[in-house]
Coordinates of C-alpha atoms in Angstrom, one line a residue:
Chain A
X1132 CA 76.8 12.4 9.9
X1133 CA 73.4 11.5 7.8
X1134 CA 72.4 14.6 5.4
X1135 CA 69.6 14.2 3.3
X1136 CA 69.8 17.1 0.2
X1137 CA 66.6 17.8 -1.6
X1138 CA 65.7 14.2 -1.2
X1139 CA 62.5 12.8 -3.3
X1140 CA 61.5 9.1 -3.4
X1141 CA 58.5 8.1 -5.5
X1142 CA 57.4 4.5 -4.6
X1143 CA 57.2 2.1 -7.8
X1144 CA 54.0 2.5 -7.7
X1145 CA 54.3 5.5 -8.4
X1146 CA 53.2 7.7 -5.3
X1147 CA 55.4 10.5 -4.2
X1148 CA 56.6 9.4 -0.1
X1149 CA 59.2 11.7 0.3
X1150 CA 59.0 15.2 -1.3
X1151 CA 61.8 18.0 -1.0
X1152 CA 63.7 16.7 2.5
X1153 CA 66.6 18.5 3.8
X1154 CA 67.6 17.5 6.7
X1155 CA 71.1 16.9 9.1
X1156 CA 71.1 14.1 11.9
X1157 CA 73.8 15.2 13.9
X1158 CA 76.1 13.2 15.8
X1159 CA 74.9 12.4 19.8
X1160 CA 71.6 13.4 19.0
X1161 CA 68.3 12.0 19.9
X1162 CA 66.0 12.7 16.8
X1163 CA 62.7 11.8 16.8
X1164 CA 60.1 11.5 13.8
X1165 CA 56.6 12.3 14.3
X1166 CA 53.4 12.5 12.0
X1167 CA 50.3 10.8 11.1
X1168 CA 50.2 7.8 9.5
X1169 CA 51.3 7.6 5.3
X1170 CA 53.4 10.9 6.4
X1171 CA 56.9 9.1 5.2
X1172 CA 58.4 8.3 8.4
X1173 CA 59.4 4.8 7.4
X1174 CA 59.8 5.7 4.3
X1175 CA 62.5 8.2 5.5
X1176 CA 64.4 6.1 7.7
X1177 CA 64.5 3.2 5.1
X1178 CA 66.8 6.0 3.4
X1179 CA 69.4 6.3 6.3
X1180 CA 71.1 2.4 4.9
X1181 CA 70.3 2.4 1.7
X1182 CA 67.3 -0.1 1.9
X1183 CA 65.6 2.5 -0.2
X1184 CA 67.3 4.8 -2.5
X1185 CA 66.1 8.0 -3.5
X1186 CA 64.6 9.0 -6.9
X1187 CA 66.3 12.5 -6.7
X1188 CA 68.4 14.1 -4.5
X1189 CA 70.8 12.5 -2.3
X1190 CA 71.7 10.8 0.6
X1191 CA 75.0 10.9 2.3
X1192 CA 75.5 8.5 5.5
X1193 CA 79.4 8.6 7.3
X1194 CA 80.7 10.7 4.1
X1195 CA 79.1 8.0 1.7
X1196 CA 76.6 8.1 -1.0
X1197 CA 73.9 5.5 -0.1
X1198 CA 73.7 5.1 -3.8
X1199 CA 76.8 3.8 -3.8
X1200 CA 77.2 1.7 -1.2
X1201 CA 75.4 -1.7 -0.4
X1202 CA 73.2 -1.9 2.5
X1203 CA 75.5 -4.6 4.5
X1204 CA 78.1 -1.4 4.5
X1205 CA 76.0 1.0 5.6
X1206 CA 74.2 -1.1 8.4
X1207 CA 77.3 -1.9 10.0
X1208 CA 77.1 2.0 11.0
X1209 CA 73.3 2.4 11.2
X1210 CA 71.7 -0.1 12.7
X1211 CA 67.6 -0.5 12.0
X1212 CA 65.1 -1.8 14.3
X1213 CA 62.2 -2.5 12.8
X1214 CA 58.6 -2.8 14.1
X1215 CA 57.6 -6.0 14.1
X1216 CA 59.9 -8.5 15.6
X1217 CA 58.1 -11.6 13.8
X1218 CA 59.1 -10.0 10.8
X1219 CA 63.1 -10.8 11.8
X1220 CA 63.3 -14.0 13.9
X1221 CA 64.1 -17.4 11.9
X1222 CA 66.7 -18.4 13.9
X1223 CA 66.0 -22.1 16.2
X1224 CA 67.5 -19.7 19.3
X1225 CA 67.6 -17.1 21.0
X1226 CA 71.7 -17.2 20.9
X1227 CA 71.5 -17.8 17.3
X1228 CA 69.3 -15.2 16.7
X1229 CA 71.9 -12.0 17.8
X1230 CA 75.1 -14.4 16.6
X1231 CA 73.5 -14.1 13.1
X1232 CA 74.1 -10.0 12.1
X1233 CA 77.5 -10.5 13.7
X1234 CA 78.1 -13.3 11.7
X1235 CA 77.3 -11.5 8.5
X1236 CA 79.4 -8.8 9.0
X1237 CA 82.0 -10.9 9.7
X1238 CA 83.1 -10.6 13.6
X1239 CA 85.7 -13.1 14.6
X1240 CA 84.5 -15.9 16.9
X1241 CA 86.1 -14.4 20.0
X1242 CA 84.3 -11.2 19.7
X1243 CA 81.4 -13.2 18.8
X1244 CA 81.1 -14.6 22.2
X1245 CA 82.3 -11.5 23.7
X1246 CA 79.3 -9.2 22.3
X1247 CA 76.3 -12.0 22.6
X1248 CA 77.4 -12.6 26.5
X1249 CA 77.0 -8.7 26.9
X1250 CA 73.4 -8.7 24.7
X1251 CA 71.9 -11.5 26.8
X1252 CA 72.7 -10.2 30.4
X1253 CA 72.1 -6.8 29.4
X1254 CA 68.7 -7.6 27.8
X1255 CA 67.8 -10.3 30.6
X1256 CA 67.8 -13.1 27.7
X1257 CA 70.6 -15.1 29.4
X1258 CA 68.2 -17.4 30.6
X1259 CA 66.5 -17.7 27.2
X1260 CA 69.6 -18.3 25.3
X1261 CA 68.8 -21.8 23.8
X1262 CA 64.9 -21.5 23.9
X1263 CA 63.2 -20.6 20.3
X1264 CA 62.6 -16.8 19.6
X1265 CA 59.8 -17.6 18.8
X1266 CA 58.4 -19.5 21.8
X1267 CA 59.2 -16.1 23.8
X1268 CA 56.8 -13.3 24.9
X1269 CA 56.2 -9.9 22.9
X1270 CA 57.9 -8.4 24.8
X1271 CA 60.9 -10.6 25.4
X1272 CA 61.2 -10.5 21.3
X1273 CA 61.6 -7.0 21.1
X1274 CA 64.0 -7.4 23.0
X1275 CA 66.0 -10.0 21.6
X1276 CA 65.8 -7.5 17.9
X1277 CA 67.1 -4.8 20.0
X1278 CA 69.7 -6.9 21.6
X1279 CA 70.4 -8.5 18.1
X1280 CA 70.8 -5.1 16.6
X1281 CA 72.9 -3.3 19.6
X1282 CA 75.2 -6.5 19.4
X1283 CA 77.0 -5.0 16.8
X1284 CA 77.6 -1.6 18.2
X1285 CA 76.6 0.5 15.3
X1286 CA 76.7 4.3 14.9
X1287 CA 73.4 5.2 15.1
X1288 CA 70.2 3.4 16.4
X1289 CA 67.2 3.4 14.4
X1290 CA 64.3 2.4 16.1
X1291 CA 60.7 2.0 14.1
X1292 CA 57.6 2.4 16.3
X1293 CA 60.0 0.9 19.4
X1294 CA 56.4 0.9 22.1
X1295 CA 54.2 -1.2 19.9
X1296 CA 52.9 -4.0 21.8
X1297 CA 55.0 -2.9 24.7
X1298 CA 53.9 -2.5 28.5
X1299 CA 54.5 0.5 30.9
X1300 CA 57.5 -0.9 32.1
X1301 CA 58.9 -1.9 29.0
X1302 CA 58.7 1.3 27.8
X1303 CA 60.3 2.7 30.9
X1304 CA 63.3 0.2 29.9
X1305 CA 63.3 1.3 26.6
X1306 CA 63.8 5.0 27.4
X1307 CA 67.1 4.0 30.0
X1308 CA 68.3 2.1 27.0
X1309 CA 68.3 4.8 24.5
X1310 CA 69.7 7.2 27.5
X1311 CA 72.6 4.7 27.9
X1312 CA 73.0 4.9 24.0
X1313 CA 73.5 8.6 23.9
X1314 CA 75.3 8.5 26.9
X1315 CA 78.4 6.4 24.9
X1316 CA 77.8 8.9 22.3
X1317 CA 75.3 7.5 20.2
X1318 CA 72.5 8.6 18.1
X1319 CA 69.3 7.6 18.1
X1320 CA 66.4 8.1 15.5
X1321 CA 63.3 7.1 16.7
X1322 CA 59.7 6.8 14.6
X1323 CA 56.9 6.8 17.1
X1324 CA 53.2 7.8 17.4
X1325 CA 53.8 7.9 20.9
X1326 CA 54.2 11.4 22.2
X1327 CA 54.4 10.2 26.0
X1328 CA 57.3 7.9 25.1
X1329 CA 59.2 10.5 23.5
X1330 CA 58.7 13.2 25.9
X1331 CA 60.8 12.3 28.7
X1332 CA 64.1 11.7 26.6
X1333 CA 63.6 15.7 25.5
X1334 CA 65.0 15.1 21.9
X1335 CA 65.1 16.8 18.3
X1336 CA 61.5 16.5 17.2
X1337 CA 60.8 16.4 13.3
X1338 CA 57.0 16.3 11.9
X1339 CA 55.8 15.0 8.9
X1340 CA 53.0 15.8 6.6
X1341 CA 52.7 14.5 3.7
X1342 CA 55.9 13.5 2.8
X1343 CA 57.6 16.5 3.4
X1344 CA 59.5 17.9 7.1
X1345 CA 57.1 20.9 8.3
X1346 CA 59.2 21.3 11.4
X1347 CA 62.0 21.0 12.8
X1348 CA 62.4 21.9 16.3
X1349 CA 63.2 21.0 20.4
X1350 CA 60.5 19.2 21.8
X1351 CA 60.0 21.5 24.5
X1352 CA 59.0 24.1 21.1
X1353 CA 57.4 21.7 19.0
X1354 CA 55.0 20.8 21.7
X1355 CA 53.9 24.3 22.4
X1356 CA 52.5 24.7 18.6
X1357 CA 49.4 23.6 19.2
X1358 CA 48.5 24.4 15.3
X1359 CA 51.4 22.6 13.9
X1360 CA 50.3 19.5 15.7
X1361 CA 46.6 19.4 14.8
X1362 CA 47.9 19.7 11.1
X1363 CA 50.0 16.7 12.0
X1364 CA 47.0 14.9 14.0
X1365 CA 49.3 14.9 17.3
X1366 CA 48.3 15.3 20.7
X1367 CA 50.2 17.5 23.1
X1368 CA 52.0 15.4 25.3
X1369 CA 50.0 14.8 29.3
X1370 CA 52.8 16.0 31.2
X1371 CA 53.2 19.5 29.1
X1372 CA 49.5 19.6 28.9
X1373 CA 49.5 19.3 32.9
X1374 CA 52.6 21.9 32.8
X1375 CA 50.4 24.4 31.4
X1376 CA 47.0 23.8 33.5
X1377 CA 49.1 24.7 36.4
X1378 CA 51.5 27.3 35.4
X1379 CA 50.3 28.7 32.1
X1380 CA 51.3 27.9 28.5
X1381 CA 55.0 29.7 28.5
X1382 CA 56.7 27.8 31.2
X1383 CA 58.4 24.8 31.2
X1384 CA 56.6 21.4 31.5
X1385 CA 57.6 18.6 33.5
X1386 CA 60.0 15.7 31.8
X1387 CA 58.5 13.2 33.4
X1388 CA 56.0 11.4 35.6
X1389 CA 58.0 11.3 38.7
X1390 CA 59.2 15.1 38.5
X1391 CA 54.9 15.7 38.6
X1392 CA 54.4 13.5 41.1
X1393 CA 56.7 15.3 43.1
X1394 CA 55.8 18.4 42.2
X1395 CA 52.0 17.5 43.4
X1396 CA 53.3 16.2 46.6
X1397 CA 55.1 19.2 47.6
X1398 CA 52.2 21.2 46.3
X1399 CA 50.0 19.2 48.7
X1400 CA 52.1 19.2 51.5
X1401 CA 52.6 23.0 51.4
X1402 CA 48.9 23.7 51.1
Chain B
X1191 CA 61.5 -7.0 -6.4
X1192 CA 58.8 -4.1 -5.4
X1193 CA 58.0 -3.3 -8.9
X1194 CA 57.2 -6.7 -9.6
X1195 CA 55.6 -7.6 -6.6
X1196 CA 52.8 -4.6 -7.9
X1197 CA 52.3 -7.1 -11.1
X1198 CA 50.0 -9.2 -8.5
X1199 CA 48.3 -6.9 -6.5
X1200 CA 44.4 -6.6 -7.5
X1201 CA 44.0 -2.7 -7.7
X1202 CA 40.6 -1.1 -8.1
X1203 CA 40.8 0.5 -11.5
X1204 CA 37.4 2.4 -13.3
X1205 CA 38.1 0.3 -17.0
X1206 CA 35.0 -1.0 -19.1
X1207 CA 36.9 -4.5 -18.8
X1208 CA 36.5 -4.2 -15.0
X1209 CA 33.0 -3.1 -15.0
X1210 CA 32.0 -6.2 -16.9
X1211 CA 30.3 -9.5 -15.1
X1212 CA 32.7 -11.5 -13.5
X1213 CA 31.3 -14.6 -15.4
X1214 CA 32.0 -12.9 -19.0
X1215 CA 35.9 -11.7 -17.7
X1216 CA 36.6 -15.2 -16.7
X1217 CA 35.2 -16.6 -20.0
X1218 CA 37.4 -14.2 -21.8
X1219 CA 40.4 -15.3 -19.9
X1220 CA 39.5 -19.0 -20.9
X1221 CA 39.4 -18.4 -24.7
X1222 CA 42.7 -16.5 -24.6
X1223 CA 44.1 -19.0 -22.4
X1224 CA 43.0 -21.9 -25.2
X1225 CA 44.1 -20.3 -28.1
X1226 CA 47.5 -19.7 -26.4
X1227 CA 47.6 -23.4 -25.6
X1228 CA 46.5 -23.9 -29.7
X1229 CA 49.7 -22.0 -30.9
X1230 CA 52.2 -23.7 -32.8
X1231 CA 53.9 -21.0 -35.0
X1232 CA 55.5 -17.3 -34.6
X1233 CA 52.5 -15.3 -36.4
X1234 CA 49.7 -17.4 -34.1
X1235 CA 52.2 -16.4 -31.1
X1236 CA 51.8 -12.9 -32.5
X1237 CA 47.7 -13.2 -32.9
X1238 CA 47.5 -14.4 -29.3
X1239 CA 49.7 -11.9 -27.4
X1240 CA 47.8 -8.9 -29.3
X1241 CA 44.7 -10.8 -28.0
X1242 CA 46.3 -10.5 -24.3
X1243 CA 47.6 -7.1 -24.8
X1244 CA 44.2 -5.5 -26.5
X1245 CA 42.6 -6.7 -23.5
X1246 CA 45.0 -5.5 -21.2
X1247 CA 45.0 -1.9 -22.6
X1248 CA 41.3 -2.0 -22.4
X1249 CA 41.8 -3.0 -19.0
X1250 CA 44.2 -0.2 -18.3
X1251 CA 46.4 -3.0 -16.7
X1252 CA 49.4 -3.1 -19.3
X1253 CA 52.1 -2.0 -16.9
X1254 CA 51.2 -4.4 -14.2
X1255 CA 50.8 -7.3 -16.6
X1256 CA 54.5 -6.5 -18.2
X1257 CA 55.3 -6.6 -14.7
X1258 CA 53.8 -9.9 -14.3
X1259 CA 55.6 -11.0 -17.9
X1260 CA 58.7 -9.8 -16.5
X1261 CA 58.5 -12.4 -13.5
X1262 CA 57.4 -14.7 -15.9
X1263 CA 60.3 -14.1 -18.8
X1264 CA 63.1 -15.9 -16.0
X1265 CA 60.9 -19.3 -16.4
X1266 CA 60.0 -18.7 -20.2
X1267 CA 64.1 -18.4 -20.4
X1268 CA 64.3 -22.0 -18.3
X1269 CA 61.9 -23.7 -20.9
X1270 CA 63.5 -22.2 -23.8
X1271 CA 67.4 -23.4 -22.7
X1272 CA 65.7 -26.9 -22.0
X1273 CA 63.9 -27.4 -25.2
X1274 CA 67.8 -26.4 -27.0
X1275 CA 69.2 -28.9 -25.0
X1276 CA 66.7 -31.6 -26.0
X1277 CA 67.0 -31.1 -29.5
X1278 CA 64.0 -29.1 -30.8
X1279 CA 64.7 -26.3 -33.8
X1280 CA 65.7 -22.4 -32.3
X1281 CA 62.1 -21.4 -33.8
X1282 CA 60.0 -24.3 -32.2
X1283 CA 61.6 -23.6 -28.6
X1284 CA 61.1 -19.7 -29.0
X1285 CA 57.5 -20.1 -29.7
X1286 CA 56.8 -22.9 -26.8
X1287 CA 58.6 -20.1 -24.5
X1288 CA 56.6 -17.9 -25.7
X1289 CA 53.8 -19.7 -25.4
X1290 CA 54.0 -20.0 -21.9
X1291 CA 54.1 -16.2 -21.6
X1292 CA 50.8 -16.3 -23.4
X1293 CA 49.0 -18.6 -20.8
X1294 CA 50.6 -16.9 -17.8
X1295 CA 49.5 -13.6 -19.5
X1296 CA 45.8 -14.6 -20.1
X1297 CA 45.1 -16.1 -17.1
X1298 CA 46.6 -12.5 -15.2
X1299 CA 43.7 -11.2 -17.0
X1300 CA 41.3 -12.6 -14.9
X1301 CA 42.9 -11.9 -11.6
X1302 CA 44.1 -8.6 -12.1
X1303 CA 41.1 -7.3 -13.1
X1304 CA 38.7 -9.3 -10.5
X1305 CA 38.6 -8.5 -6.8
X1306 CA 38.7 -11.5 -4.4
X1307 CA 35.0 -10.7 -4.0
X1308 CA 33.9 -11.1 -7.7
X1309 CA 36.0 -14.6 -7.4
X1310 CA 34.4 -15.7 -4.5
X1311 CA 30.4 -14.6 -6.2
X1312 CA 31.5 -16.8 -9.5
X1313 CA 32.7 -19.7 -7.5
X1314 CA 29.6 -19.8 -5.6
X1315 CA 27.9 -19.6 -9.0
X1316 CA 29.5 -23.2 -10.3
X1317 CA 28.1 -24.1 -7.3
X1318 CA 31.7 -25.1 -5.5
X1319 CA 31.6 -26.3 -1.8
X1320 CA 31.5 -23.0 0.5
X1321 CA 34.8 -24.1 2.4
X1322 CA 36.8 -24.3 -0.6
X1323 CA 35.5 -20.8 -2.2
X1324 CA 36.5 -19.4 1.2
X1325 CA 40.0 -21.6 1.4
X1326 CA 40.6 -20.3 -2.2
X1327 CA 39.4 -16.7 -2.3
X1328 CA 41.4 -16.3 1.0
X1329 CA 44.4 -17.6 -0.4
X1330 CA 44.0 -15.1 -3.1
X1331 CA 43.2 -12.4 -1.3
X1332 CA 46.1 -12.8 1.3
X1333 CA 49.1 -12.9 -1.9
X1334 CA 49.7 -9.4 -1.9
X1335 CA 49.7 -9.2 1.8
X1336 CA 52.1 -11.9 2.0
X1337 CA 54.6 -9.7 -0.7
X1338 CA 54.6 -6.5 1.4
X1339 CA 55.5 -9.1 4.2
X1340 CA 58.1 -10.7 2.4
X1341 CA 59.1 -7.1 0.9
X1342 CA 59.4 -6.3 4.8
X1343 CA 61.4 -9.8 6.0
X1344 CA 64.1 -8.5 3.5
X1345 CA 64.7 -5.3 4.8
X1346 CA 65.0 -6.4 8.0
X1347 CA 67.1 -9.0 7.5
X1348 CA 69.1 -6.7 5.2
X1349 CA 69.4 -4.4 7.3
X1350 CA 71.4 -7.3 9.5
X1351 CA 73.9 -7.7 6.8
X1352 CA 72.2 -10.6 5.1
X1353 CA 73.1 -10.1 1.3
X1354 CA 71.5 -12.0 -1.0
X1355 CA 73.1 -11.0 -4.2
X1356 CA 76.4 -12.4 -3.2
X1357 CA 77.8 -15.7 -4.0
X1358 CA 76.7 -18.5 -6.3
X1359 CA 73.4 -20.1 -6.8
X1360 CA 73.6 -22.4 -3.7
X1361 CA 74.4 -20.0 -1.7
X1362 CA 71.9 -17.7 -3.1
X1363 CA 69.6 -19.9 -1.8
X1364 CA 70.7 -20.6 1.6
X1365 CA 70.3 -16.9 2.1
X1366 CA 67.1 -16.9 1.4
X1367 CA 66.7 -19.1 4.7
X1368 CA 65.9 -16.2 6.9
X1369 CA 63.2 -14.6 4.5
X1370 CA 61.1 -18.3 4.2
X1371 CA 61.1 -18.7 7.9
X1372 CA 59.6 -15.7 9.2
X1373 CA 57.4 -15.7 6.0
X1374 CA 55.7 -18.9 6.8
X1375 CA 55.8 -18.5 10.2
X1376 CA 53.5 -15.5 10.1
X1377 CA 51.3 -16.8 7.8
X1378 CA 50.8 -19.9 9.8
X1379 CA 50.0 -17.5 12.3
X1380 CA 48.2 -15.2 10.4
X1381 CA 45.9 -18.1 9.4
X1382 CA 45.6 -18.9 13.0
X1383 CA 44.3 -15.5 14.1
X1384 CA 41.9 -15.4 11.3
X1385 CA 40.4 -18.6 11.9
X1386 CA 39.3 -17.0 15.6
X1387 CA 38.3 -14.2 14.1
X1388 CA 35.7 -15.5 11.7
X1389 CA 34.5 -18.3 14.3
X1390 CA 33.7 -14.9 15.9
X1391 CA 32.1 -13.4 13.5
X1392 CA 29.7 -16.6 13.5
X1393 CA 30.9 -18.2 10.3
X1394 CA 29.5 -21.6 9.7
X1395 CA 26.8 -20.9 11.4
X1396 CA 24.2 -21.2 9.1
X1397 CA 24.4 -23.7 6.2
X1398 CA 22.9 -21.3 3.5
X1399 CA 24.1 -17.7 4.4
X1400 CA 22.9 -14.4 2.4
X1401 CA 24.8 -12.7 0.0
X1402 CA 25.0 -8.9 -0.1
X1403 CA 25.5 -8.9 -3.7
X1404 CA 23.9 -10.3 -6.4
X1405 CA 26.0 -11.6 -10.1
X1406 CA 24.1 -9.4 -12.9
X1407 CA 25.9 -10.2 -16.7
X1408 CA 24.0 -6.7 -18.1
X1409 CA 23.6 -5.8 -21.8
X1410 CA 27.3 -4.7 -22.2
X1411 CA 28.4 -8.1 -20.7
X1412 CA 26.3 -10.0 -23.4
X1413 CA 27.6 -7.8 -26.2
X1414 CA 31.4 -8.2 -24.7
X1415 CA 30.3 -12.5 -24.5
X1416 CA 29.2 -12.6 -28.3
X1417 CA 31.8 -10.4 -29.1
X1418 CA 34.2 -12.3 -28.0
X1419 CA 33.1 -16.2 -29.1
X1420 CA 32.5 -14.8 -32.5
X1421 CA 36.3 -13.7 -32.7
X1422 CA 38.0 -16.6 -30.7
X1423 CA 36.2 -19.6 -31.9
X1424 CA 37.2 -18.8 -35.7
X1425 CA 40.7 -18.0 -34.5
X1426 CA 41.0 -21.2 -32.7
X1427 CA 39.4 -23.2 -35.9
X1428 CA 42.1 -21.8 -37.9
X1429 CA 44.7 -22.1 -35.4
X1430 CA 44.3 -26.0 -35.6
X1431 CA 42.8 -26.9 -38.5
X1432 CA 44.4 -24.3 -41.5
X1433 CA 47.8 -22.8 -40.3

């Protein structure tokens, strides 16, 4: 669906982001991108529309070469979510805000209406709908980008550092969100420094280093390579770390808080 | 609108331009700014860019000031078409054009080869209230910040199927609505955060504070300053007086 062939992309001034990158995001799939900061994760993604072209090599998104085609194209297919929401809202509210992507690519009024009714209930804005963006919480504007960006029912779902700023329960939203997404069939791509966030949703895992892909794996496999990740300054997730203490490093950890917790109570209960 | 963006952005470079006193860089930058102010013909055009460019290749800074240049050359263009359409001679409007190329060009001197700290030491020097050097060397400081944020806006907005190539020039610039708001919105609170952060860190608290470093003009910084009145002042003379 996205194929990257021997991509390269030197920035203008001059340093090398992106060096060598093969890769295939495959329809359906959850990918995530992992890797210490400077490592090209943005960089990469920036790629997947065409916001960033690259200096050799090439990218290919829905059988078309991002060189080729303007970013308005491609972004009706891959949607981005960027990481800071300031960075996004101008609009005077919070309805105007998600009506203004679907305006650009040119929705008729009717399904308009139609898609901005379904992005305020489902992101709890309804209530917000003619208050200022930016008069809302950090959380509530997050929101409101993803809700602006899943308006229009792309493709794929990019999401740049999606927990920044975000609460436990936030986050806990977040992860039923992207299941729903790859529950219609999406994919989702998803740069993130936070292992714990990731972890639950079980997805492709790809680390960066440098600028170039040094893995490529599960995240069950991924996890377990406790040299690859101090190469690429991560931590281990808690809940496979935990996995291990208890039943040693080749079995399967837990996929998420509540399977633990329940594994402890039984545990307790038996003993 | 990256590679020109990188035409503003101070970047620490080891040059012997850079290494000189702040005081003597700025001087320089005022003497090549006067003499492009004195042109009034194609070869004293000439004389003053070479000025700007030896300078600039000392400087190791050539790129980013044709960057710069390049920004410049869509307002040089503006003065040229008006000065056609008032009447003046092809030849007089080229060289006022290009004489605005000149000033832009020697005054980038000056900023692309001082860091906002150097500024802040020589404003202090001409003895300039503390709340303006601050206002001033802020403002300075937070430009390139502000064009990675800008660079940043677009994208996102971009990425929403904003395009601002398309359509005419009115349009053009009703498209670039949703890039000024979120621009100015997070620099008003940009400002905002670093105002509390400062009061924090106790500024204005004394009326005289210490500085941790000290303006020292050197022996190469007195050679570079004779060097450089001996060759500008006759240049000028002759600039206004014989050609």
């Amino acid at each position: 669906m996205i194929e990257f062939s021997s991509v390269e992309y030197r920035h203008p001034n001059g340093v090398l982001a992106l060096r060598n990158i093969d890769l295939k995001i495959r329809k359906g799939e959850v990918l995530a991108i992992v890797g210490e900061n400077g490592a090209g994760k943005t960089t990469l993604i920036k790629h997947t529309n065409g916001l960033l072209k690259p200096s050799k090599g090439k990218v290919t998104a829905f059988d078309m070469d991002t060189n080729d085609e303007s970013v308005a194209n491609l972004s009706r297919k891959i949607g981005i979510i960027f990481q800071n929401p300031d960075h996004q809202i101008f609009s005077e509210s919070v309805e105007n805000e998600v009506k203004f992507a679907l305006k650009n690519f040119g929705f008729k009024e009717e399904a308009i209406s139609e898609r901005l009714e379904w992005a305020l209930n489902f992101f709890d804005l309804e209530r917000y709908r003619t208050t200022s963006p930016m008069l809302l919480s950090g959380g509530e504007k997050k929101r409101l980008c993803i809700a602006s960006v899943l308006a229009w029912d792309p493709d794929v779902v990019v999401m740049d550092e999606p927990t920044v700023g975000q609460d436990f329960i936030q986050k806990e939203r977040l992860i039923k969100i992207i299941q729903m997404l790859v529950s219609k069939g999406k994919t989702v791509v998803i740069v993130s420094h936070d292992i714990e966030f990731i972890w639950p949703l079980q997805p492709r895992v790809i680390v960066m280093c440098g600028g170039k892909i040094i893995a490529d794996n599960k995240a069950g496999k991924i996890f377990q390579e406790r040299e690859l990740l101090n190469k690429a300054r991560i931590v281990k997730p808690q809940l496979q770390e935990l996995s291990e203490k208890i039943h040693g490093e080749s079995s399967g950890a837990f996929s998420n808080i509540y399977d633990a917790k329940q594994w402890v109570i039984s545990k307790l209960k038996s003993d | 609108m990256q590679w020109i963006a990188q035409g503003f952005i101070f970047r620490r470079i080891t040059s012997p331009f850079h290494q000189l006193d702040p005081r003597v860089k700025l001087l320089v930058s005022i003497e090549l700014f006067t003499l492009s102010l004195l042109v009034g013909s194609l070869p004293e055009v000439i004389i003053a860019l070479s000025g700007i460019f030896a300078i600039a290749s000392i400087s190791k800074i050539l790129r980013r000031i044709s960057r710069t240049l390049t920004y410049t050359l869509f307002f040089a263009i503006i003065i040229f078409s008006i000065n056609i359409l008032v009447g003046y001679p092809l030849m007089d409007a080229f060289v006022i054009a290009v004489r605005f190329l000149a000033i832009v060009g020697s005054t980038s001197i000056f900023f692309l080869t001082t860091p906002p700290d150097e500024l802040e030491l020589v404003m202090k020097w001409f003895r300039l209230p503390r709340d303006i050097v601050f206002a001033f060397v802020t403002a300075v400081r937070f430009v390139p910040v502000l064009m990675m944020d800008a660079l940043q806006i677009m994208d996102a907005q971009k990425s929403r199927g904003l395009e601002l190539q398309k359509g005419n020039i009115f349009s053009r610039f009703r498209r670039f609505i949703p890039i000024l708001i979120p621009l100015i919105v997070d620099a008003v609170l940009r400002s905002g955060d670093l105002a509390e952060a400062m009061e924090a860190r106790a500024y204005g608290a004394v009326k005289k504070p210490t500085s941790l470093y000290q303006l020292e003009i050197g022996v190469w910084g007195k050679v570079a300053t004779i060097l450089s009145i001996t060759l500008i002042v006759p240049l000028a003379y002759l600039f206004l007086f014989l050609m």
